[in-house]
Structure formats: structure tokens, C-alpha cells
XYZ file of C-alpha atoms in Angstrom:
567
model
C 51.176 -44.774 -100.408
C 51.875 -44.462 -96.519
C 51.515 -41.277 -94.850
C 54.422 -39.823 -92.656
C 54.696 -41.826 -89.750
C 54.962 -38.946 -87.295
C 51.977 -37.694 -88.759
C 49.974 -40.469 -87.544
C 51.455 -40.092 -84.063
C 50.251 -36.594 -83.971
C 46.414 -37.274 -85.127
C 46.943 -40.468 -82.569
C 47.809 -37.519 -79.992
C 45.099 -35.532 -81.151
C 42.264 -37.738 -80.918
C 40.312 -38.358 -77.788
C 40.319 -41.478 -77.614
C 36.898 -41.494 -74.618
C 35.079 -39.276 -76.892
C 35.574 -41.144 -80.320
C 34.760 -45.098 -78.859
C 31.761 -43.051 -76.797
C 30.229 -42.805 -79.973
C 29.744 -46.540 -80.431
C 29.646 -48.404 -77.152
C 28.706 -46.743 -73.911
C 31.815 -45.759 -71.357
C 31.319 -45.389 -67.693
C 34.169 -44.046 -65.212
C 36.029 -46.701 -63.522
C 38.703 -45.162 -61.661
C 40.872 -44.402 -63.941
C 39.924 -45.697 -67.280
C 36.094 -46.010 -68.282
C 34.645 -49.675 -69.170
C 31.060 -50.798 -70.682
C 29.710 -53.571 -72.661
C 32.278 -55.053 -75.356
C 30.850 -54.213 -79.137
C 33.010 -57.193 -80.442
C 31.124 -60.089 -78.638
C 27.596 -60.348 -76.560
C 28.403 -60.200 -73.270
C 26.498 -59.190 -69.999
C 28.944 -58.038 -67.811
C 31.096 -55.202 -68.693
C 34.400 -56.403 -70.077
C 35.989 -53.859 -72.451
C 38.122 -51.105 -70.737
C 39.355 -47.637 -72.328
C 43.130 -46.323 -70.700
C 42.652 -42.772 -71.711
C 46.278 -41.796 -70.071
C 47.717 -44.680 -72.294
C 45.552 -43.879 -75.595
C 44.644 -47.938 -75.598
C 41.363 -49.655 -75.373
C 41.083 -53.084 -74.045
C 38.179 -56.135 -73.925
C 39.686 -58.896 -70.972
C 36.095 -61.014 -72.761
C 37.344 -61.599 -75.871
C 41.105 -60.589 -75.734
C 41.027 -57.348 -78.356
C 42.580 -54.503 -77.522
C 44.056 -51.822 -79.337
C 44.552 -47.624 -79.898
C 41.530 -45.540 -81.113
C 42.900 -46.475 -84.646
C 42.794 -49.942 -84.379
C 39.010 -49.555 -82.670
C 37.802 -47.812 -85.423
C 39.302 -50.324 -88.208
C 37.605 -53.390 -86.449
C 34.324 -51.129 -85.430
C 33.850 -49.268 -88.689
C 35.600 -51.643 -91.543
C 38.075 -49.317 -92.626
C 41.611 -50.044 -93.018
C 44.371 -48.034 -91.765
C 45.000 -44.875 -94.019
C 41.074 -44.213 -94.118
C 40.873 -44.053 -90.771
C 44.036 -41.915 -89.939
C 42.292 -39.447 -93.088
C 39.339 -39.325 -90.914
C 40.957 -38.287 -87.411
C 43.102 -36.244 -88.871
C 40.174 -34.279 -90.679
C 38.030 -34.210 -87.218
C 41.215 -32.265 -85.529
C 42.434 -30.398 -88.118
C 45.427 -31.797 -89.410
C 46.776 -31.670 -92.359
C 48.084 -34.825 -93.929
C 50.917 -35.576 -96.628
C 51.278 -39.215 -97.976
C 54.843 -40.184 -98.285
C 56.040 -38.903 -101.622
C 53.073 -37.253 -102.518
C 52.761 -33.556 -103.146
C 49.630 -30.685 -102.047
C 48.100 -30.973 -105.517
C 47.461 -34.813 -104.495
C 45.180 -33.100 -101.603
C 43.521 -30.638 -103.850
C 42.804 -33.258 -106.728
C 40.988 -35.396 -104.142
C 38.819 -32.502 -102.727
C 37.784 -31.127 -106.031
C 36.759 -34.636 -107.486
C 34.773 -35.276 -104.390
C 32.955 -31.494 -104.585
C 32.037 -32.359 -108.465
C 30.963 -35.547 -107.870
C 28.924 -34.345 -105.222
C 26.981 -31.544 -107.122
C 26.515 -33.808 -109.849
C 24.074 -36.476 -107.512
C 22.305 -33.601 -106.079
C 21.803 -32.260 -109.872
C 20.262 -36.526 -110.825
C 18.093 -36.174 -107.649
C 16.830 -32.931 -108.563
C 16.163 -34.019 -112.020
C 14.788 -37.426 -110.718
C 12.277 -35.381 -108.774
C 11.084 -32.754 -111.568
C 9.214 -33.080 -114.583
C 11.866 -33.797 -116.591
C 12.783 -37.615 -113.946
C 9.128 -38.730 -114.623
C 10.049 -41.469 -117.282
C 12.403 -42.908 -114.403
C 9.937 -42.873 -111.620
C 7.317 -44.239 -114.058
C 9.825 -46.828 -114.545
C 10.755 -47.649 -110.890
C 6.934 -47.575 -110.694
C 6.695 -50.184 -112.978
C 9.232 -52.380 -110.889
C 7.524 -51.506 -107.900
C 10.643 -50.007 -106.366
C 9.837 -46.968 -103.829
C 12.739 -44.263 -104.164
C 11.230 -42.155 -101.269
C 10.916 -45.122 -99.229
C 14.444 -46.691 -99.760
C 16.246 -43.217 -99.498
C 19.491 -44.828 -101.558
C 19.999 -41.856 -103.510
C 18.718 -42.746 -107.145
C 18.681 -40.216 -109.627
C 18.116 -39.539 -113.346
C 20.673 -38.433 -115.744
C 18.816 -36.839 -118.657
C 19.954 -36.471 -122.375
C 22.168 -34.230 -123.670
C 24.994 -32.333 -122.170
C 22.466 -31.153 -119.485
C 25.144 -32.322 -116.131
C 27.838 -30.418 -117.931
C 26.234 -27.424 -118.720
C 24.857 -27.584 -114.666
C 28.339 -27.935 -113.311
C 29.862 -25.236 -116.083
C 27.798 -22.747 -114.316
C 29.133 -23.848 -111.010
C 32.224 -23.253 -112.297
C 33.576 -26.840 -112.536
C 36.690 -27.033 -115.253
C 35.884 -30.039 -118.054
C 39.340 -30.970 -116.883
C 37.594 -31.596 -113.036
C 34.336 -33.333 -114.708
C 36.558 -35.431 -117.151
C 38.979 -37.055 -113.748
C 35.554 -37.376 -112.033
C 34.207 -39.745 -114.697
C 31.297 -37.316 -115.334
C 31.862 -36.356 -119.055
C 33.686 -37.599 -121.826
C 36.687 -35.787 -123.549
C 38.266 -38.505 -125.939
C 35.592 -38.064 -128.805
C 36.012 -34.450 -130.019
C 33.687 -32.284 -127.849
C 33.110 -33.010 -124.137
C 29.716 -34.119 -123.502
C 27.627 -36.205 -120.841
C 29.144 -39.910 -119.596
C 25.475 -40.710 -118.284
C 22.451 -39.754 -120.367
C 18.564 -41.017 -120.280
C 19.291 -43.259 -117.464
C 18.842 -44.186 -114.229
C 21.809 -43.222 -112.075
C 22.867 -45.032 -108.523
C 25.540 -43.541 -106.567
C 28.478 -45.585 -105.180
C 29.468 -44.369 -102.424
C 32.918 -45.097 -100.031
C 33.072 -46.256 -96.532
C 32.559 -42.848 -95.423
C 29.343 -42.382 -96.938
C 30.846 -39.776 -99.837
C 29.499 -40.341 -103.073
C 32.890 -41.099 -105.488
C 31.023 -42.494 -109.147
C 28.065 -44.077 -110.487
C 26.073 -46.645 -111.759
C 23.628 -46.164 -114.718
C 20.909 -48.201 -115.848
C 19.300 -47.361 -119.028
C 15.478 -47.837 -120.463
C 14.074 -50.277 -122.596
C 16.527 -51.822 -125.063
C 19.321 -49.384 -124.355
C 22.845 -50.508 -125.300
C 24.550 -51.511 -122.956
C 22.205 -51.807 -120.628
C 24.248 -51.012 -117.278
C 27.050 -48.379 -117.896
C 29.247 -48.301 -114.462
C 31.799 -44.669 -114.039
C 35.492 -45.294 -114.907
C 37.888 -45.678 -112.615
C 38.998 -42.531 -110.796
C 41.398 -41.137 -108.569
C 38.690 -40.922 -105.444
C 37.568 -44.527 -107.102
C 38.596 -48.013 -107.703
C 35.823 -50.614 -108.823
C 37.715 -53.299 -106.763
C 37.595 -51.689 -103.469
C 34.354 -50.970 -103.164
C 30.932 -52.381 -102.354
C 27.472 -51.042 -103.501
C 25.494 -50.175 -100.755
C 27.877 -50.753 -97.996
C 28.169 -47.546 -96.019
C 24.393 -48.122 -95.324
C 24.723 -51.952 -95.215
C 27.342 -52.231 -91.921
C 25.429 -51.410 -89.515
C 23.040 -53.246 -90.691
C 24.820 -56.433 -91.637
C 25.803 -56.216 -87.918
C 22.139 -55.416 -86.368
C 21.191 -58.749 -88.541
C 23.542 -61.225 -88.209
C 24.629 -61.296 -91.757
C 25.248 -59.749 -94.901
C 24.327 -60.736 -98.649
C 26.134 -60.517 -101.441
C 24.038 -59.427 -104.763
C 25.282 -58.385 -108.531
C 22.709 -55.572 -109.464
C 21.473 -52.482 -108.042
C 18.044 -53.873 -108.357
C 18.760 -56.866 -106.599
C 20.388 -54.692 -103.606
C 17.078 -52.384 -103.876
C 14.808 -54.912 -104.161
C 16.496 -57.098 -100.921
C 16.699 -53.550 -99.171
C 12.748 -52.108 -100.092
C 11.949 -56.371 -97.960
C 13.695 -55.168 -95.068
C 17.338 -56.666 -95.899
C 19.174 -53.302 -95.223
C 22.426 -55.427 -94.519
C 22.848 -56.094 -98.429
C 25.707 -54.924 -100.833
C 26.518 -55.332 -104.298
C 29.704 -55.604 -106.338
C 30.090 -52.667 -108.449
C 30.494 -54.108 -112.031
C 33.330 -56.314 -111.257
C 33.835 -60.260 -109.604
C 34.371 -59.967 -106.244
C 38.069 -58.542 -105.488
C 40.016 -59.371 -102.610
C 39.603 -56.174 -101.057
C 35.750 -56.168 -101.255
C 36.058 -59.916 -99.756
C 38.096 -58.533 -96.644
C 35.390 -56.132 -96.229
C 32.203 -58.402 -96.255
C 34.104 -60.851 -93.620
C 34.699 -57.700 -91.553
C 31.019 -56.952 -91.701
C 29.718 -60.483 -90.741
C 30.683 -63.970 -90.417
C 27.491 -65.245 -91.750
C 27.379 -64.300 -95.644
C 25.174 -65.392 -98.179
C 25.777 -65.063 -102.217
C 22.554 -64.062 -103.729
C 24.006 -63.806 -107.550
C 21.881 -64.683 -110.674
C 20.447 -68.183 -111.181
C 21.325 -68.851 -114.504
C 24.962 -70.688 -115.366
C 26.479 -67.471 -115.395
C 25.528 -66.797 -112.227
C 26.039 -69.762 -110.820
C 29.637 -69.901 -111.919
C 30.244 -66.478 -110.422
C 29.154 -67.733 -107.349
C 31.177 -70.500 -106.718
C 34.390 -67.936 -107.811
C 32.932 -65.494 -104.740
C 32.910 -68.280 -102.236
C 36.657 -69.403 -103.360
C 37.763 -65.623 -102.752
C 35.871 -65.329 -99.445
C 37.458 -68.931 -98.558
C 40.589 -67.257 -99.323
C 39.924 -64.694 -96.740
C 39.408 -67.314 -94.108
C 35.167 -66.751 -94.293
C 32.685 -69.625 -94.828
C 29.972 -68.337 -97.358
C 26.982 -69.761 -97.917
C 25.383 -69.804 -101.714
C 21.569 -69.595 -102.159
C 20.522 -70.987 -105.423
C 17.575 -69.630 -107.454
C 15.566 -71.196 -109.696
C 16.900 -71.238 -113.141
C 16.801 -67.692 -115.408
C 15.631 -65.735 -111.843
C 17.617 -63.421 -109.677
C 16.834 -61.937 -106.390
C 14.888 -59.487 -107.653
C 12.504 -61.750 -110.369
C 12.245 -63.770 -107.174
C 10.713 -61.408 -104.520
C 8.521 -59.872 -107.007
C 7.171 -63.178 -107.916
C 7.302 -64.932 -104.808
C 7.399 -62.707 -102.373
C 9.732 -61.897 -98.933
C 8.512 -64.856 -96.940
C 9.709 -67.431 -100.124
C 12.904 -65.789 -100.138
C 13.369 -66.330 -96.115
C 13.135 -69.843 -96.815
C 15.725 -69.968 -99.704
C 17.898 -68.062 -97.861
C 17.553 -70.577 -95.234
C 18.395 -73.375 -97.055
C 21.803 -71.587 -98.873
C 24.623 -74.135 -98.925
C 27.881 -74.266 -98.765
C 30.405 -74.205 -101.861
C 30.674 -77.584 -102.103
C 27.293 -78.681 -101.433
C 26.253 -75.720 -104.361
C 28.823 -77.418 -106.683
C 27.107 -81.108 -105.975
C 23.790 -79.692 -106.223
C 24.689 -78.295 -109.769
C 25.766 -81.588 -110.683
C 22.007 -82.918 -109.790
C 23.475 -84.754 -106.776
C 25.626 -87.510 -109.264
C 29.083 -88.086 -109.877
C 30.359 -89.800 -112.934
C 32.476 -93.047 -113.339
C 35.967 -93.168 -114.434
C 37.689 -89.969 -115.522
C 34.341 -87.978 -115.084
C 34.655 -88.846 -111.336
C 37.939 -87.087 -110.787
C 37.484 -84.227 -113.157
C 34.722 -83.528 -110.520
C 37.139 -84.279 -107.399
C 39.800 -82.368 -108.554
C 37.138 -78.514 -108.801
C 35.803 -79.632 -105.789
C 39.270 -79.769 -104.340
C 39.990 -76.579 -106.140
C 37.184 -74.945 -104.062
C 38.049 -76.134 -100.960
C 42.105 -75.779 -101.651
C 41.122 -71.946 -101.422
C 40.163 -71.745 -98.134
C 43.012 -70.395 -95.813
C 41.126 -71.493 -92.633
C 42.205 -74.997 -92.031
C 38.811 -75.875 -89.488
C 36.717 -74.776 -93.088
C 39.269 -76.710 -94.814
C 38.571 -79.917 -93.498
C 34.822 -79.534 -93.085
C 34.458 -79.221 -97.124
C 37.368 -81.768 -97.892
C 34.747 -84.118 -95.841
C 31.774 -83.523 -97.989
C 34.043 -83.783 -100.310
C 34.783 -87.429 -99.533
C 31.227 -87.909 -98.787
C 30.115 -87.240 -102.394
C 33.249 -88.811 -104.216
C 33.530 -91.992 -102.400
C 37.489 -91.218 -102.121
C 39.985 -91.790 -99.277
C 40.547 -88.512 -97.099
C 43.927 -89.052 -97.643
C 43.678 -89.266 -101.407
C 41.779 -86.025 -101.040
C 44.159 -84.538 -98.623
C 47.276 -84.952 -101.312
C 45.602 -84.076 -104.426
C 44.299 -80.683 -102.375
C 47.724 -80.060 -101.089
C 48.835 -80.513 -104.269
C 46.426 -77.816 -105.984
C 47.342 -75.572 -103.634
C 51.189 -75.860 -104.422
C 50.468 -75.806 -108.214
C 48.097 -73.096 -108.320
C 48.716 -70.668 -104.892
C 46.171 -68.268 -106.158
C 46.300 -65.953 -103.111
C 49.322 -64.337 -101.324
C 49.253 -64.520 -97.413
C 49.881 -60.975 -96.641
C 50.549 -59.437 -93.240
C 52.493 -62.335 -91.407
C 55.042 -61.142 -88.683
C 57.839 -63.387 -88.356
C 58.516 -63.369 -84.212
C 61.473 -61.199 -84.954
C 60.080 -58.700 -87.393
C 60.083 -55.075 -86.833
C 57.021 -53.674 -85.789
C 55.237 -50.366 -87.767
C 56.062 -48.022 -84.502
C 59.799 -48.716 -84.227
C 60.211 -48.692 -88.189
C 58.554 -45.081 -88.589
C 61.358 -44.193 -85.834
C 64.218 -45.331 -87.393
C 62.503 -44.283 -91.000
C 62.681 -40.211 -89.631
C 66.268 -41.404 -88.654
C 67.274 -41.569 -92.175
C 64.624 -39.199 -93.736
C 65.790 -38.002 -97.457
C 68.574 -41.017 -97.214
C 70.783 -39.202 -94.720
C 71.394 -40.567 -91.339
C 70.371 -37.908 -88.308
C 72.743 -38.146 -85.793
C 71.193 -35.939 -82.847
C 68.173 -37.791 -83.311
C 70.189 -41.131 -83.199
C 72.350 -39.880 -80.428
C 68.967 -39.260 -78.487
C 67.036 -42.873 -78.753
C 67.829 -45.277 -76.530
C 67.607 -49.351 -77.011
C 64.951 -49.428 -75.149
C 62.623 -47.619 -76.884
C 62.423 -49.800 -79.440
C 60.255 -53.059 -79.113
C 62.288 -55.316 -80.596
C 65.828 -56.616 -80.817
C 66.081 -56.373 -84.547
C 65.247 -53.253 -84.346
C 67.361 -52.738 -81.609
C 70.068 -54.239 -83.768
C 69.549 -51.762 -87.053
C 69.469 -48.632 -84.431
C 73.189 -50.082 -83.190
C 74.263 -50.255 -86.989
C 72.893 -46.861 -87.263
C 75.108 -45.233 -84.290
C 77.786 -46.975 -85.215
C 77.896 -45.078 -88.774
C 77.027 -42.275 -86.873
C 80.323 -42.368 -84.991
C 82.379 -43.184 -87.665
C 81.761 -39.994 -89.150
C 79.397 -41.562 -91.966
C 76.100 -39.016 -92.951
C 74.063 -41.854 -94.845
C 74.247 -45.388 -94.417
C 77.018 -47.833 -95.891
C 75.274 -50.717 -96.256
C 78.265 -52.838 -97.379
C 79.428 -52.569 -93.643
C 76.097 -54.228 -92.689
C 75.305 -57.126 -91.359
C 74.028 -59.222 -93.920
C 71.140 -60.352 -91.350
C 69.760 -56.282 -91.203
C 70.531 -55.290 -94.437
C 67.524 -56.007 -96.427
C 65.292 -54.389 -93.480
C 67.438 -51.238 -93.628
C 67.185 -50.821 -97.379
C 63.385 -51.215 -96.675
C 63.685 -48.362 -94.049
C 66.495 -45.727 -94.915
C 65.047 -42.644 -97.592
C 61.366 -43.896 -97.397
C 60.989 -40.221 -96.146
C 61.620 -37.439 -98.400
C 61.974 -34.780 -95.429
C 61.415 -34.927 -91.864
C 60.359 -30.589 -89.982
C 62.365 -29.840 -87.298
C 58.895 -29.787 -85.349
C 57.855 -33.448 -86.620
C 61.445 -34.480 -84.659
C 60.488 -32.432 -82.068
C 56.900 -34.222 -81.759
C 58.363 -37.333 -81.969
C 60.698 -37.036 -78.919
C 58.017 -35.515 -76.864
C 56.258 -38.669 -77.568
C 58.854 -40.858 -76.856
C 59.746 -38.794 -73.412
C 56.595 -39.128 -72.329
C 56.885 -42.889 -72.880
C 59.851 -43.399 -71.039
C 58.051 -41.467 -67.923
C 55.825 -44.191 -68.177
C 58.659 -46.864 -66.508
C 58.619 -45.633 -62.846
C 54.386 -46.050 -62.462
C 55.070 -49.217 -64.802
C 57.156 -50.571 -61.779
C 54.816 -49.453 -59.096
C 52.001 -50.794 -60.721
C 53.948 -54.353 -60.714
C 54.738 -54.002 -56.853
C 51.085 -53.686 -56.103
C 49.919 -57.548 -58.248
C 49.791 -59.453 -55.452
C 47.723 -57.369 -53.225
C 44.987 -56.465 -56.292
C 41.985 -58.456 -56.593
C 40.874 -60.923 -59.999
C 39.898 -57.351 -61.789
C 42.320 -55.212 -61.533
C 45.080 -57.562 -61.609
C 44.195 -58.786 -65.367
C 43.740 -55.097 -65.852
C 47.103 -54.340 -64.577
C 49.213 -57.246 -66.659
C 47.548 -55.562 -69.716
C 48.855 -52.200 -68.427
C 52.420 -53.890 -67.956
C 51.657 -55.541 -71.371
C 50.879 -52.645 -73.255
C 54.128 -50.743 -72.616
C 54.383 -48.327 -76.096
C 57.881 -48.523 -77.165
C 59.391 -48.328 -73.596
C 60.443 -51.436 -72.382
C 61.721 -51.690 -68.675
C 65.538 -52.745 -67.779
């Protein structure tokens, strides 16, 4: 669920935009923007400039550029509505998702506070007399707590975490939406008892559920939190707030099953390592590995099971466009058997030798293919692996070893993997702008046109073509005035044209209600814009006469125009 689009112009306003990228990459003045050493590529020679009068950011290395909430989604992982959360919280705005209501707010902050109490109440209990079974038995498995500093804890029996956040005056109704205690079975009492706990934790570094791992031959051996409104197993990795930086500072990122695999890779000095959180790898947590490293390994069990959850990772990271690599451990080991028997050195080398999906596949195999039908049972799930790949260069590298191994014609290959792909299409290809679609800044403007489904005519009246950025939306604001003048006070869409009709259904009501001071936000912003033309044209008067420098940095200026477009 989207939050209000003038919202997000107003925390856009509100952030300062030198201050927040000053955290991450060092800024020096340069006249009038600020410039220093791109964090998106290696260079050596400053490359990436900041516009503070324009709000934009800009690298003339690599060729991204962007706002401060585009920086901080390709800097920090986080997709759009966690970041705009985050800004808005620095600068004390208050935020309303479309359609939601204030409880929505309240429900979120109270899970978070409960949740939060309850993994300082496992540390404490880890740490007293009562948590010395589980550091006996972290002991045993030569994992150091105090050294890894990931936040385990102990949960011990009984209703002992209710009772603690009763007299902090948490409602069962609060614990019981957190995950925390159980309600369905007669009396509440403790989700998590005699066990280890490990807290998940979300981009921002807030603790949202947890993982439990219990002694001996408890039953079931892991028990993972529910899902929750502050948490969804599929969007989240274990470990990964900790992990980015990390993942970055290395040069890659692994991919583990278990908490003790992730502690075990962490306590060797693999910090960049996350774990999926009692689920196979989701789309979403896919998205988010590629974001933290092109270079990813799969580090999952070595058994069949394993194995066969391994080659499903690699086709979802295909899927995103990534190339994963798959180490493959001896049979009945996982990561952590392996460094405890063989040590960090051992694992180097097997993480050294990972292969790619295919070449895991084949070396499952033993390196043979079967005659006859055998042959092209094993074509056909090789193609299957490699149809999932949406990066054609990765594509045809695997469709190669592909043909390598099978002994079959590329172009035999190349139908039957076309052919998958048409029959199976496991992924959607999400995000792709036709040339003439409507961008998100001109369809939250016409979206507060017709907030609650009625069409505003002053505000109407008031935009001009060109502030919009493109001529379809250019076209739906015409339609728009047009009702307008005909005396209509929400939108007709039988007298549309057919060609804008679907993109106004898609636009008009979206908003429930739209503040007399949200409208008067959004024309300041839009004022301001249109000041922008006359320096726009005086910057384009002085190309010829600038040197290599500043003329690329002007044509980005000229390029990166807002919603104003010059006539």
C-alpha cells in the first residue's frame, strides 16, 4: 500500500539531501554542488556530483544519478516505502499509506516496542543463571556469543516472557500479533520455551520475530515466529542488516539455511553472510542479495535435500538477472560440520572452487549423461535452469555448457529453452516502462487531481502541460480540463479516449482525501519548478564556452529538469 504521493514530496523537501549522502561517501564543495569519490564503482578521480538546489545526485563514471531517495535504495538495499518511512521519521513527519487509517501506525509501533522488550528479556536470561544450559550448549559448538555480538538469547520454560512483558504492561492481545505467545489453545502461554532464540531483524536493524532452536531431541527442532504484521518470512534475510556492509567490504555475499551456519561463517570472519529465515529463497530476498553483491555463493546443506534447494536458489537468483555460484559439500555436511571439522582455510578453498548451476547440476550427475531418453530428460532440467535466467549474456554462457555436456546443437538447445520458457514463464517481469508510460511524479499529480473520485478543478485550472513529463500524461490532464469545462465534477470515462482510459481508471479515486495544505505544498513545489526554466535557458547559452567538466555537468542539469519541461 502506497503512501500519499504529496507526502513523499514533502519528506523529499525535508531531507537534506548533502547531509544524508555525507553519511556514506565523502562531499567536497565544488561551486555549487559538492562531488567526491562515486560509492557505486572504484574510481580514482572524483566523479559523482550532489545538486543540492535541485535535490539530485549524479555519478558522470558510471551514469547513476538520482534524488536522496533513489541514493539511499541503491546505497542501503531498501526499496522505496522503507526508505520514504525512514526520512520521514528523521524530520518528523507523519506518514499515512493510501487507504490506511492511524491505528495502522499505532499497531506497527506497539509490535515493534514488544518485540523489542522481549530480546532484551532472552539476552538477559541468556546471561543469568537461569541461560547457562544455552551457553553450555553454544560452548559445546564452540560458538562465542560475546564475540559474535548477533543477539542470541534464551527463552526459558514456562510462561516466564509473558509474565515479564505483563508487568510492562503489554496487552496478550499486543504479545499474541507479535508472535510472542500463543492464544488459540485455551490459556495464553509462551510461543518460545527452553530454547535458543535468534532475532531476525529488518533492514533497519529493528528486531521484528525470532528464530528458536531447541536442545537435545526437542520436537521440532527449529521453531521460526509466525508471520506478523511488522513481519513476512519472504522478505527477509537472517543476518542481513549486519551482512551489507559487509557483503560490500568483501566482494560477496553467501547464502546459508541455518542460524548456525550464518554464526559459524560469521565467528571465521565471513560477516557478509545471511540466511533464509525458514523458507526457500523468495523473490524478494533474491532482489536483495543481488543488491548486496554480484558475486554470491549458495552455501546450503550437502545432502540431496540440500542440494536440490540449491539449484531452486540459483534459478530464482537467475531470475533476478544474478549469476550465483553453488559450493558443494561433502555428502551429510553443512557449513557448519565443515568448519568445525576442517577448519576456515578448507572452506576458502571450497568456496573457491563453487560452480555455477549448471556445472553443480553435471557434477551431481558424476560428470555422465545417459543415452537415449535419459540424455534429454537431463537436457531438458538443465535447460530449465538456464531458461530462468532473465539476463540474456548469463543465458548463453550456461546454454553453452550446456551443449558442452549434452553433445546437442546450440540451436536444438536454443528452441527447446525458448520453448520452456513459453510453457512454464515462472517469473513475471515487473517494472518495465513502455516509452510512453506515465511516470510516478506526473501520476501522483493527476492522482490529487481526482482525490476521493472527484475531479478538482482549481487545481486542474492551475497545471500547465508542461509540467508534466510526458505526453500521455499530458493527454489524460487535457481529458481532465475538458470535463472540467463541461461542467462535469468526476470523470466520465465513456467520453474517453479509449487510448487513456485504462490509465485514468488506474489514477482517478486512488486517494481517499487530499488537505487543502497538501494542494497547497504541491503547487509550491511545482512553482518553484517552473522558476527553474529561465536559469535552465541560461545555463544552455553558456555550453559552448564551458570546458569537458562542466559541460557534461550542465547537459545533466538540462537533463534533469523535474516536471518542467521548456517550450
Amino acid at each position: 500500500m502506497a503512501f500519499n504521493p504529496i507526502d513523499v514530496e514533502m519528506v523529499k523537501d525535508s531531507a537534506d539531501i548533502i547531509s544524508t549522502i555525507q553519511k556514506y561517501v565523502e562531499l567536497k564543495r565544488s561551486g555549487s554542488s559538492w562531488k567526491g569519490l562515486c560509492p557505486f564503482h572504484r574510481e580514482k578521480t572524483p566523479s559523482f556530483f550532489v545538486f543540492p538546489a535541485r535535490g539530485t545526485w549524479k555519478c558522470f563514471g558510471c551514469g547513476e544519478g538520482g534524488d536522496v531517495i533513489s541514493f539511499l535504495m541503491k546505497h542501503r538495499n531498501l526499496n522505496f516505502l522503507e526508505v520514504v518511512e525512514e526520512l520521514a521519521e528523521e524530520n518528523g513527519i507523519t506518514l499515512e499509506r493510501a487507504g490506511s487509517t492511524p491505528v495502522t501506525a499505532r499497531t506497527s509501533t506497539g509490535l515493534f516496542e514488544v518485540v523489542a522488550e522481549a530480546q532484551e528479556f532472552y539476552r538477559n536470561c541468556f546471561r543469568e543463571p537461569a541461560g547457562k544450559k544455552a551457553r553450555e550448549y553454544l560452548r559445546q559448538r564452540s560458538i562465542d556469543e560475546d564475540v559474535l555480538e548477533i543477539g542470541i538469547g534464551y527463552a526459558p520454560g514456562g510462561n516466564s516472557l509473558l509474565a515479564h512483558l505483563r508487568s510492562h504492561d503489554f496487552s496478550i492481545s499486543v504479545m499474541n500479533e507479535a508472535g510472542l505467545v500463543i492464544t488459540d489453545r485455551g490459556d495464553p502461554y509462551d510461543r518460545f520455551r527452553e530454547r535458543l532464540t535468534f532475532p531476525i531483524r529488518d533492514r533497519r536493524g529493528r528486531v521484528v520475530s525470532f528464530g528458536a532452536r531447541g536442545f537435545g531431541d526437542a520436537v521440532p527442532k527449529y521453531l521460526n515466529g509466525p508471520e506478523t504484521f511488522i513481519y513476512r518470512k519472504g522478505s527477509f534475510l537472517y543476518g542481513y542488516s549486519t551482512a551489507q556492509k559487509s557483503a560490500r567490504d568483501m566482494g560477496m555475499v553467501i547464502l546459508v539455511e541455518g542460524y548456525f551456519d550464518h554464526a559459524r561463517l560469521v565467528s571465521i570472519g565471513f560477516a557478509g553472510t545471511v540466511a533464509t529465515c525458514g523458507t526457500a529463497l523468495t523473490e524478494k530476498q533474491a532482489r536483495n542479495l543481488k543488491g548486496m553483491s554480484d558475486n554470491i555463493h549458495i552455501c546450503y546443506d550437502g545432502d540431496s535435500a540440500g542440494s536440490k534447494a540449491a539449484v531452486k536458489a540459483a534459478e530464482t537468483l537467475l531470475a533476478q538477472g544474478a549469476y550465483p555460484l553453488i559450493a558443494r559439500f561433502p555428502e551429510g555436511m553443512d557449513p557448519d560440520d565443515f568448519v568445525r571439522e576442517k577448519g576456515k582455510e578448507a572452506f576458502e578453498q571450497l568456496l573457491g572452487s563453487s560452480l555455477d548451476p549448471v556445472s553443480f547440476c553435471i557434477s551431481l550427475l558424476g560428470g555422465k549423461i545417459p543415452d537415449g531418453p535419459g540424455r534429454i530428460r537431463v537436457a531438458n532440467r538443465l535447460l530449465e535452469v538456464v531458461a530462468s535466467s532473465s539476463n540474456p549474456l548469463v543465458e548463453e554462457d550456461l546454454q553453452r555448457k550446456v551443449e558442452k555436456f549434452t553433445g546437442y546443437s546450440r540451436t536444438a538447445l536454443a528452441k527447446s529453452g525458448n520453448a520452456i520458457k513459453d510453457s512454464k514463464k515462472p517469473f513475471e517481469y515487473r517494472g518495465r516502462r513502455s516509452k510512453g508510460e506515465i511516470g510516478s511524479g506526473d501520476r501522483g499529480i493527476l492522482r490529487a487531481t481526482t482525490a476521493g473520485g472527484l475531479l478538482d478543478s482549481e487545481l486542474i485550472r492551475f497545471l500547465r502541460d508542461e509540467d508534466m513529463t510526458s505526453e500521455r500524461a499530458v493527454a489524460i490532464l487535457t481529458a481532465f480540463r475538458e470535463q472540467v469545462d463541461q461542467g462535469y465534477s468526476t470523470l466520465v470515462f465513456g467520453e474517453l479516449n479509449e487510448d487513456i482510459a485504462g490509465d485514468c481508471a488506474d489514477i482517478v479515486g486512488v486517494l481517499e482525501s487530499v488537505t487543502s495544505r497538501e494542494i497547497r505544498i504541491l503547487k509550491m513545489s511545482i512553482e518553484r519548478k517552473r522558476r527553474e526554466i529561465p536559469r535552465r535557458r541560461e545555463l544552455r547559452r553558456g555550453l559552448s564556452d564551458a570546458d569537458p567538466e562542466k559541460k557534461a555537468m550542465t547537459l545533466e542539469e538540462l537533463a534533469d529538469g523535474g516536471s518542467i519541461h521548456e517550450r
